[in-house]
Amino acid sequence: MKLTPPQIENLYAFTRQHYVEHYDLQTELVDHLANDIESVWQTQTSLSFEDARDKAFKKFGVFGFMDVLERRQKAMNKRYFKYLWTELKQWFTFPKLITTLALFFGIYLGLSTIFAKSFLIGLFVIICVFTIYKSTQLNRQFKQRKALSNKKWMLEEIIFKQAGGSAIILLTQLPQWYNFSDNIFDNPYIVFAVSIFSTLFCLWMYISFEVIPNKAEQLLNETYPEFCL
Amino acid sequence: MYVCNMANSKLYKGSLTTIILKLLNESEKMYGYEMTQKVKAITKGELNITEGALYPALHKLEAEGLLDVEVKKVDNRLRKYYKLTEKGNKETVSKLEELKDYIKTMETFMSPKFSLD
């Protein structure tokens, strides 16, 4: 006996109830449960759909789909950082290298003046404002995309909702920077190191909030070619 | 990770990747449920891959570029098939060699040949 389309829909709803919100993973789990239910029905023909479904679900263990979900998220985050890294590397080759160097020297010069501390704080305040503005914009875009397709993709959520996540934690440390000693920027090695860090940080923010979301369609097609998005 | 003969289940841990690669090496493409059933059939029920272990392993191999995926509509639903990439084929050869060496070493260890030389 084969499952009917309403029963397949029920399985999609069932995975959603068990915290699997992304269509790519839902599809795989629905097919697995459906196969198992059909297999159970071969020996226990009188078993109801719900009972067979619960029986199939129990085989996933006490944590249900959680383990599969967590590991999938981990693998997808790894993929996202791979995309991020690929983009970052491009800023160290021509012609983008010119922008990177200009940014680095700009920051280096700013930090070599007597206003180094204010310059650094000003720079990170600008990044902070950019981050908040882009986060809001990307969140809105994500909602619009979801409303259009009614499907959620794990990579799409990472691109639009988790962009620069760890950077925001770093920016919350900003008030503590006021405690920096002014003399710290007298040391050229520190100026050099802070300039490198700030350049990389600016690039990282720009790539995760601007470059990657603009390439979302291409990256999603690359990640889920099987679904022909 | 596995439900099998519980006394020795730990011995099978860490071999899941090799099992998946070997299965895919023998068929053109397979889907998750098919893999669990094939392992059960080959080992006559001795080894049972749990769903909670299989899918994370498949997704990891996919992320590493060892597996390629394709989706087809079968019986009112979409089915995700996995197949080996070129990198996956190379990795299969290497993993199987590694496993053979391990088995050989363990066999030597379990039944050593003593000599008076």
Short mmCIF file of C-alpha atoms in Angstrom, two decimals:
data_model
loop_
_atom_site.label_atom_id
_atom_site.label_comp_id
_atom_site.label_asym_id
_atom_site.label_seq_id
_atom_site.Cartn_x
_atom_site.Cartn_y
_atom_site.Cartn_z
CA MET A 1 0.00 0.00 0.00
CA LYS A 2 1.36 3.42 -0.98
CA LEU A 3 0.94 6.73 0.86
CA THR A 4 -1.54 9.26 -0.53
CA PRO A 5 -0.66 12.95 -1.21
CA PRO A 6 -2.58 14.12 1.96
CA GLN A 7 -0.59 11.61 4.02
CA ILE A 8 2.65 12.97 2.53
CA GLU A 9 1.48 16.48 3.48
CA ASN A 10 0.78 15.17 6.97
CA LEU A 11 4.38 13.92 7.16
CA TYR A 12 5.70 17.35 6.15
CA ALA A 13 3.58 18.89 8.94
CA PHE A 14 4.87 16.19 11.30
CA THR A 15 8.52 17.11 10.61
CA ARG A 16 7.65 20.80 11.16
CA GLN A 17 6.08 19.89 14.52
CA HIS A 18 9.39 18.24 15.41
CA TYR A 19 11.37 21.42 14.70
CA VAL A 20 12.54 20.58 11.18
CA GLU A 21 11.66 23.80 9.34
CA HIS A 22 13.84 23.54 6.26
CA TYR A 23 12.40 22.06 3.12
CA ASP A 24 15.57 20.25 2.02
CA LEU A 25 15.79 18.24 5.23
CA GLN A 26 12.01 17.83 5.53
CA THR A 27 11.89 16.22 2.07
CA GLU A 28 14.50 13.64 2.95
CA LEU A 29 12.89 12.77 6.30
CA VAL A 30 9.40 12.59 4.77
CA ASP A 31 10.62 10.08 2.19
CA HIS A 32 12.35 8.05 4.90
CA LEU A 33 9.23 7.94 7.10
CA ALA A 34 7.04 7.14 4.08
CA ASN A 35 9.28 4.22 3.08
CA ASP A 36 9.23 2.88 6.60
CA ILE A 37 5.45 3.23 6.92
CA GLU A 38 4.92 1.38 3.63
CA SER A 39 7.30 -1.31 4.78
CA VAL A 40 5.44 -1.69 8.11
CA TRP A 41 2.12 -1.93 6.26
CA GLN A 42 3.40 -4.94 4.32
CA THR A 43 3.40 -7.00 7.51
CA GLN A 44 0.82 -5.12 9.62
CA THR A 45 -1.90 -4.23 7.14
CA SER A 46 -4.43 -3.12 9.78
CA LEU A 47 -2.11 -0.55 11.42
CA SER A 48 -3.37 3.04 11.08
CA PHE A 49 -1.29 5.68 9.29
CA GLU A 50 -0.68 7.62 12.53
CA ASP A 51 0.46 4.51 14.42
CA ALA A 52 2.75 3.43 11.60
CA ARG A 53 4.15 6.98 11.40
CA ASP A 54 4.86 7.10 15.15
CA LYS A 55 6.49 3.69 14.95
CA ALA A 56 8.78 4.91 12.15
CA PHE A 57 9.59 8.09 14.10
CA LYS A 58 10.58 6.11 17.22
CA LYS A 59 13.44 4.58 15.25
CA PHE A 60 15.12 8.00 15.25
CA GLY A 61 15.70 7.57 18.98
CA VAL A 62 14.73 9.61 22.04
CA PHE A 63 15.89 12.90 20.54
CA GLY A 64 13.85 12.41 17.38
CA PHE A 65 15.13 14.49 14.48
CA MET A 66 17.26 16.73 16.72
CA ASP A 67 20.53 14.92 16.08
CA VAL A 68 19.99 14.89 12.32
CA LEU A 69 19.01 18.57 12.43
CA GLU A 70 21.99 19.69 14.51
CA ARG A 71 24.51 17.83 12.38
CA ARG A 72 22.90 19.15 9.21
CA GLN A 73 23.19 22.69 10.56
CA LYS A 74 26.82 22.11 11.38
CA ALA A 75 27.54 20.83 7.86
CA MET A 76 25.66 23.78 6.32
CA ASN A 77 27.52 26.33 8.48
CA LYS A 78 30.76 24.77 7.28
CA ARG A 79 29.60 25.21 3.69
CA TYR A 80 28.65 28.85 4.39
CA PHE A 81 32.10 29.61 5.81
CA LYS A 82 33.63 27.96 2.75
CA TYR A 83 31.72 30.42 0.55
CA LEU A 84 32.78 33.28 2.83
CA TRP A 85 36.42 32.20 2.65
CA THR A 86 36.29 31.90 -1.15
CA GLU A 87 34.99 35.48 -1.36
CA LEU A 88 37.53 36.79 1.15
CA LYS A 89 40.43 35.31 -0.82
CA GLN A 90 39.34 37.30 -3.87
CA TRP A 91 40.11 40.52 -1.99
CA PHE A 92 43.75 39.51 -1.92
CA THR A 93 44.05 39.14 -5.69
CA PHE A 94 43.90 41.83 -8.40
CA PRO A 95 41.92 44.03 -8.91
CA LYS A 96 40.25 43.86 -5.47
CA LEU A 97 43.65 43.83 -3.77
CA ILE A 98 43.94 47.57 -4.54
CA THR A 99 40.80 48.29 -2.46
CA THR A 100 42.10 46.07 0.36
CA LEU A 101 45.45 47.87 0.42
CA ALA A 102 43.76 51.30 0.27
CA LEU A 103 41.55 50.31 3.20
CA PHE A 104 44.52 49.00 5.15
CA PHE A 105 46.64 52.12 4.62
CA GLY A 106 43.66 54.36 5.38
CA ILE A 107 43.16 52.63 8.73
CA TYR A 108 46.91 52.55 9.38
CA LEU A 109 47.21 56.29 8.79
CA GLY A 110 44.18 56.99 10.94
CA LEU A 111 45.70 54.97 13.78
CA SER A 112 49.06 56.72 13.41
CA THR A 113 47.60 60.10 14.33
CA ILE A 114 47.00 61.46 17.82
CA PHE A 115 43.30 60.76 17.34
CA ALA A 116 43.94 56.99 16.99
CA LYS A 117 41.54 55.96 19.75
CA SER A 118 38.67 58.12 18.48
CA PHE A 119 39.38 56.97 14.92
CA LEU A 120 39.14 53.31 15.90
CA ILE A 121 35.95 53.80 17.91
CA GLY A 122 34.47 55.87 15.06
CA LEU A 123 35.31 53.13 12.56
CA PHE A 124 33.63 50.43 14.62
CA VAL A 125 30.59 52.62 15.30
CA ILE A 126 30.18 52.98 11.51
CA ILE A 127 30.46 49.19 11.13
CA CYS A 128 27.95 48.78 13.95
CA VAL A 129 25.40 51.07 12.27
CA PHE A 130 25.97 49.30 8.92
CA THR A 131 25.49 45.90 10.63
CA ILE A 132 22.21 46.89 12.28
CA TYR A 133 20.86 48.47 9.08
CA LYS A 134 21.80 45.49 6.90
CA SER A 135 20.52 42.93 9.44
CA THR A 136 17.10 44.59 9.42
CA GLN A 137 17.10 44.80 5.63
CA LEU A 138 18.14 41.14 5.20
CA ASN A 139 15.54 39.98 7.71
CA ARG A 140 12.85 41.78 5.73
CA GLN A 141 14.13 40.25 2.49
CA PHE A 142 14.10 36.79 4.07
CA LYS A 143 10.47 37.18 5.12
CA GLN A 144 9.51 38.31 1.60
CA ARG A 145 11.32 35.35 0.04
CA LYS A 146 9.59 32.93 2.40
CA ALA A 147 6.19 34.46 1.67
CA LEU A 148 6.82 33.99 -2.06
CA SER A 149 7.94 30.36 -2.03
CA ASN A 150 6.47 29.17 1.29
CA LYS A 151 9.64 27.11 1.71
CA LYS A 152 12.60 27.69 3.92
CA TRP A 153 16.14 26.57 3.03
CA MET A 154 18.82 26.12 5.64
CA LEU A 155 21.53 27.96 3.70
CA GLU A 156 19.11 30.76 2.86
CA GLU A 157 18.41 31.25 6.56
CA ILE A 158 22.13 31.35 7.37
CA ILE A 159 22.77 33.90 4.59
CA PHE A 160 19.93 36.23 5.52
CA LYS A 161 19.52 35.77 9.26
CA GLN A 162 22.87 34.74 10.67
CA ALA A 163 25.09 37.01 8.58
CA GLY A 164 28.04 38.24 10.62
CA GLY A 165 26.53 36.68 13.76
CA SER A 166 29.77 36.25 15.65
CA ALA A 167 30.85 39.78 14.66
CA ILE A 168 27.89 41.26 16.51
CA ILE A 169 29.18 39.64 19.71
CA LEU A 170 32.51 41.34 19.08
CA LEU A 171 30.83 44.71 18.52
CA THR A 172 29.04 44.45 21.86
CA GLN A 173 32.50 44.63 23.42
CA LEU A 174 32.90 48.12 21.94
CA PRO A 175 32.24 50.09 25.17
CA GLN A 176 35.17 48.31 26.82
CA TRP A 177 37.50 49.76 24.19
CA TYR A 178 37.26 53.11 25.92
CA ASN A 179 39.46 51.57 28.59
CA PHE A 180 42.36 51.34 26.12
CA SER A 181 45.39 53.30 27.15
CA ASP A 182 46.21 56.14 24.72
CA ASN A 183 49.86 55.08 24.72
CA ILE A 184 48.95 51.75 23.19
CA PHE A 185 48.99 53.29 19.70
CA ASP A 186 52.56 54.58 20.19
CA ASN A 187 53.72 51.07 19.48
CA PRO A 188 53.94 50.66 15.66
CA TYR A 189 53.51 46.88 15.92
CA ILE A 190 50.18 47.33 17.69
CA VAL A 191 49.07 49.90 15.09
CA PHE A 192 50.05 47.43 12.35
CA ALA A 193 48.23 44.50 14.01
CA VAL A 194 45.07 46.54 14.75
CA SER A 195 45.08 47.82 11.14
CA ILE A 196 45.26 44.26 9.78
CA PHE A 197 42.50 43.10 12.11
CA SER A 198 40.25 46.07 11.28
CA THR A 199 40.78 45.64 7.52
CA LEU A 200 39.87 41.95 7.73
CA PHE A 201 36.88 42.77 9.93
CA CYS A 202 35.58 45.39 7.45
CA LEU A 203 35.96 42.91 4.59
CA TRP A 204 34.26 40.16 6.57
CA MET A 205 31.28 42.43 7.36
CA TYR A 206 31.02 43.64 3.78
CA ILE A 207 31.14 40.11 2.36
CA SER A 208 28.61 38.63 4.79
CA PHE A 209 26.14 41.53 4.66
CA GLU A 210 26.48 42.61 1.04
CA VAL A 211 28.35 40.23 -1.27
CA ILE A 212 26.96 36.86 -0.14
CA PRO A 213 23.27 37.99 0.13
CA ASN A 214 23.57 39.47 -3.39
CA LYS A 215 24.82 36.11 -4.61
CA ALA A 216 22.22 34.16 -2.63
CA GLU A 217 20.42 32.82 -5.69
CA GLN A 218 23.61 31.50 -7.26
CA LEU A 219 24.82 29.94 -3.99
CA LEU A 220 21.46 28.32 -3.30
CA ASN A 221 21.43 26.81 -6.79
CA GLU A 222 24.95 25.56 -6.21
CA THR A 223 24.02 24.04 -2.84
CA TYR A 224 20.67 22.57 -3.83
CA PRO A 225 21.05 21.80 -7.55
CA GLU A 226 18.76 18.82 -7.02
CA PHE A 227 15.82 21.12 -6.25
CA CYS A 228 16.41 23.44 -9.28
CA LEU A 229 15.58 26.61 -7.32
CA MET B 1 25.30 4.89 16.76
CA TYR B 2 24.34 1.44 15.73
CA VAL B 3 21.87 -1.06 16.99
CA CYS B 4 23.39 -4.41 16.37
CA ASN B 5 24.87 -7.11 18.53
CA MET B 6 25.15 -4.64 21.42
CA ALA B 7 28.21 -6.33 22.89
CA ASN B 8 30.35 -5.42 19.92
CA SER B 9 28.55 -2.34 18.63
CA LYS B 10 31.50 -0.12 19.56
CA LEU B 11 33.67 -1.99 17.07
CA TYR B 12 31.49 -0.77 14.24
CA LYS B 13 31.64 2.85 15.30
CA GLY B 14 33.81 4.84 12.99
CA SER B 15 33.17 2.48 10.08
CA LEU B 16 29.91 4.12 9.05
CA THR B 17 31.59 6.33 6.44
CA THR B 18 33.33 3.31 4.92
CA ILE B 19 30.04 1.37 4.88
CA ILE B 20 28.24 4.21 3.07
CA LEU B 21 31.05 4.66 0.55
CA LYS B 22 31.20 0.91 -0.11
CA LEU B 23 27.43 0.72 -0.66
CA LEU B 24 27.50 3.62 -3.11
CA ASN B 25 30.52 2.15 -4.84
CA GLU B 26 28.47 -0.92 -5.68
CA SER B 27 25.35 0.90 -6.89
CA GLU B 28 25.03 3.88 -9.14
CA LYS B 29 22.91 5.81 -6.61
CA MET B 30 21.02 5.10 -3.39
CA TYR B 31 18.67 6.85 -0.99
CA GLY B 32 18.90 6.82 2.81
CA TYR B 33 16.20 4.27 3.60
CA GLU B 34 17.52 1.95 0.89
CA MET B 35 20.95 2.00 2.55
CA THR B 36 19.57 0.98 5.96
CA GLN B 37 17.69 -1.92 4.35
CA LYS B 38 20.63 -3.03 2.23
CA VAL B 39 22.97 -3.17 5.24
CA LYS B 40 20.38 -5.15 7.17
CA ALA B 41 19.97 -7.59 4.26
CA ILE B 42 23.70 -8.05 3.58
CA THR B 43 24.53 -8.68 7.24
CA LYS B 44 21.34 -10.73 7.75
CA GLY B 45 20.14 -8.33 10.43
CA GLU B 46 23.42 -8.43 12.37
CA LEU B 47 24.18 -4.79 11.65
CA ASN B 48 21.48 -2.15 11.73
CA ILE B 49 22.31 1.45 10.84
CA THR B 50 20.20 3.88 12.84
CA GLU B 51 18.56 6.82 11.11
CA GLY B 52 20.03 9.26 13.63
CA ALA B 53 23.53 8.26 12.55
CA LEU B 54 23.03 7.69 8.84
CA TYR B 55 21.74 11.10 7.75
CA PRO B 56 24.33 13.21 9.59
CA ALA B 57 27.04 11.01 8.04
CA LEU B 58 25.52 11.44 4.56
CA HIS B 59 25.26 15.22 4.98
CA LYS B 60 28.86 15.42 6.17
CA LEU B 61 30.09 13.44 3.17
CA GLU B 62 27.99 15.65 0.90
CA ALA B 63 29.47 18.81 2.46
CA GLU B 64 32.97 17.38 1.99
CA GLY B 65 32.26 16.94 -1.71
CA LEU B 66 32.47 13.14 -1.62
CA LEU B 67 28.79 12.69 -2.52
CA ASP B 68 26.57 14.26 -5.11
CA VAL B 69 22.80 14.41 -4.77
CA GLU B 70 19.80 14.32 -7.05
CA VAL B 71 16.09 14.48 -6.34
CA LYS B 72 13.44 12.54 -8.21
CA LYS B 73 9.71 12.29 -7.79
CA VAL B 74 8.74 8.77 -6.76
CA ASP B 75 5.27 7.69 -5.50
CA ASN B 76 3.77 11.15 -4.74
CA ARG B 77 6.92 12.36 -3.03
CA LEU B 78 10.43 13.61 -3.63
CA ARG B 79 13.34 11.25 -3.09
CA LYS B 80 16.92 12.33 -2.53
CA TYR B 81 19.52 10.04 -4.08
CA TYR B 82 23.21 10.03 -3.25
CA LYS B 83 26.03 9.04 -5.57
CA LEU B 84 29.82 9.14 -5.38
CA THR B 85 31.72 12.04 -6.90
CA GLU B 86 35.15 11.52 -8.42
CA LYS B 87 36.67 12.60 -5.10
CA GLY B 88 34.31 10.15 -3.38
CA ASN B 89 35.53 7.29 -5.59
CA LYS B 90 39.13 7.99 -4.63
CA GLU B 91 38.20 8.23 -0.96
CA THR B 92 36.36 4.87 -1.17
CA VAL B 93 39.49 3.14 -2.48
CA SER B 94 41.57 4.68 0.28
CA LYS B 95 39.05 3.90 3.05
CA LEU B 96 38.66 0.26 1.93
CA GLU B 97 42.43 -0.19 1.83
CA GLU B 98 42.64 1.26 5.32
CA LEU B 99 39.95 -1.13 6.55
CA LYS B 100 41.62 -4.16 4.93
CA ASP B 101 44.93 -3.26 6.59
CA TYR B 102 43.14 -2.90 9.92
CA ILE B 103 41.46 -6.31 9.57
CA LYS B 104 44.78 -7.92 8.54
CA THR B 105 46.55 -6.40 11.55
CA MET B 106 43.83 -7.52 13.91
CA GLU B 107 43.88 -11.05 12.46
CA THR B 108 47.65 -11.23 13.01
CA PHE B 109 47.14 -9.96 16.52
CA MET B 110 44.34 -12.43 17.29
CA SER B 111 46.14 -15.51 15.97
CA PRO B 112 49.87 -14.86 16.10
CA LYS B 113 52.18 -17.43 14.45
CA PHE B 114 54.98 -18.26 16.84
CA SER B 115 58.27 -19.42 15.45
CA LEU B 116 61.47 -20.73 17.03
CA ASP B 117 63.63 -18.75 14.55
#
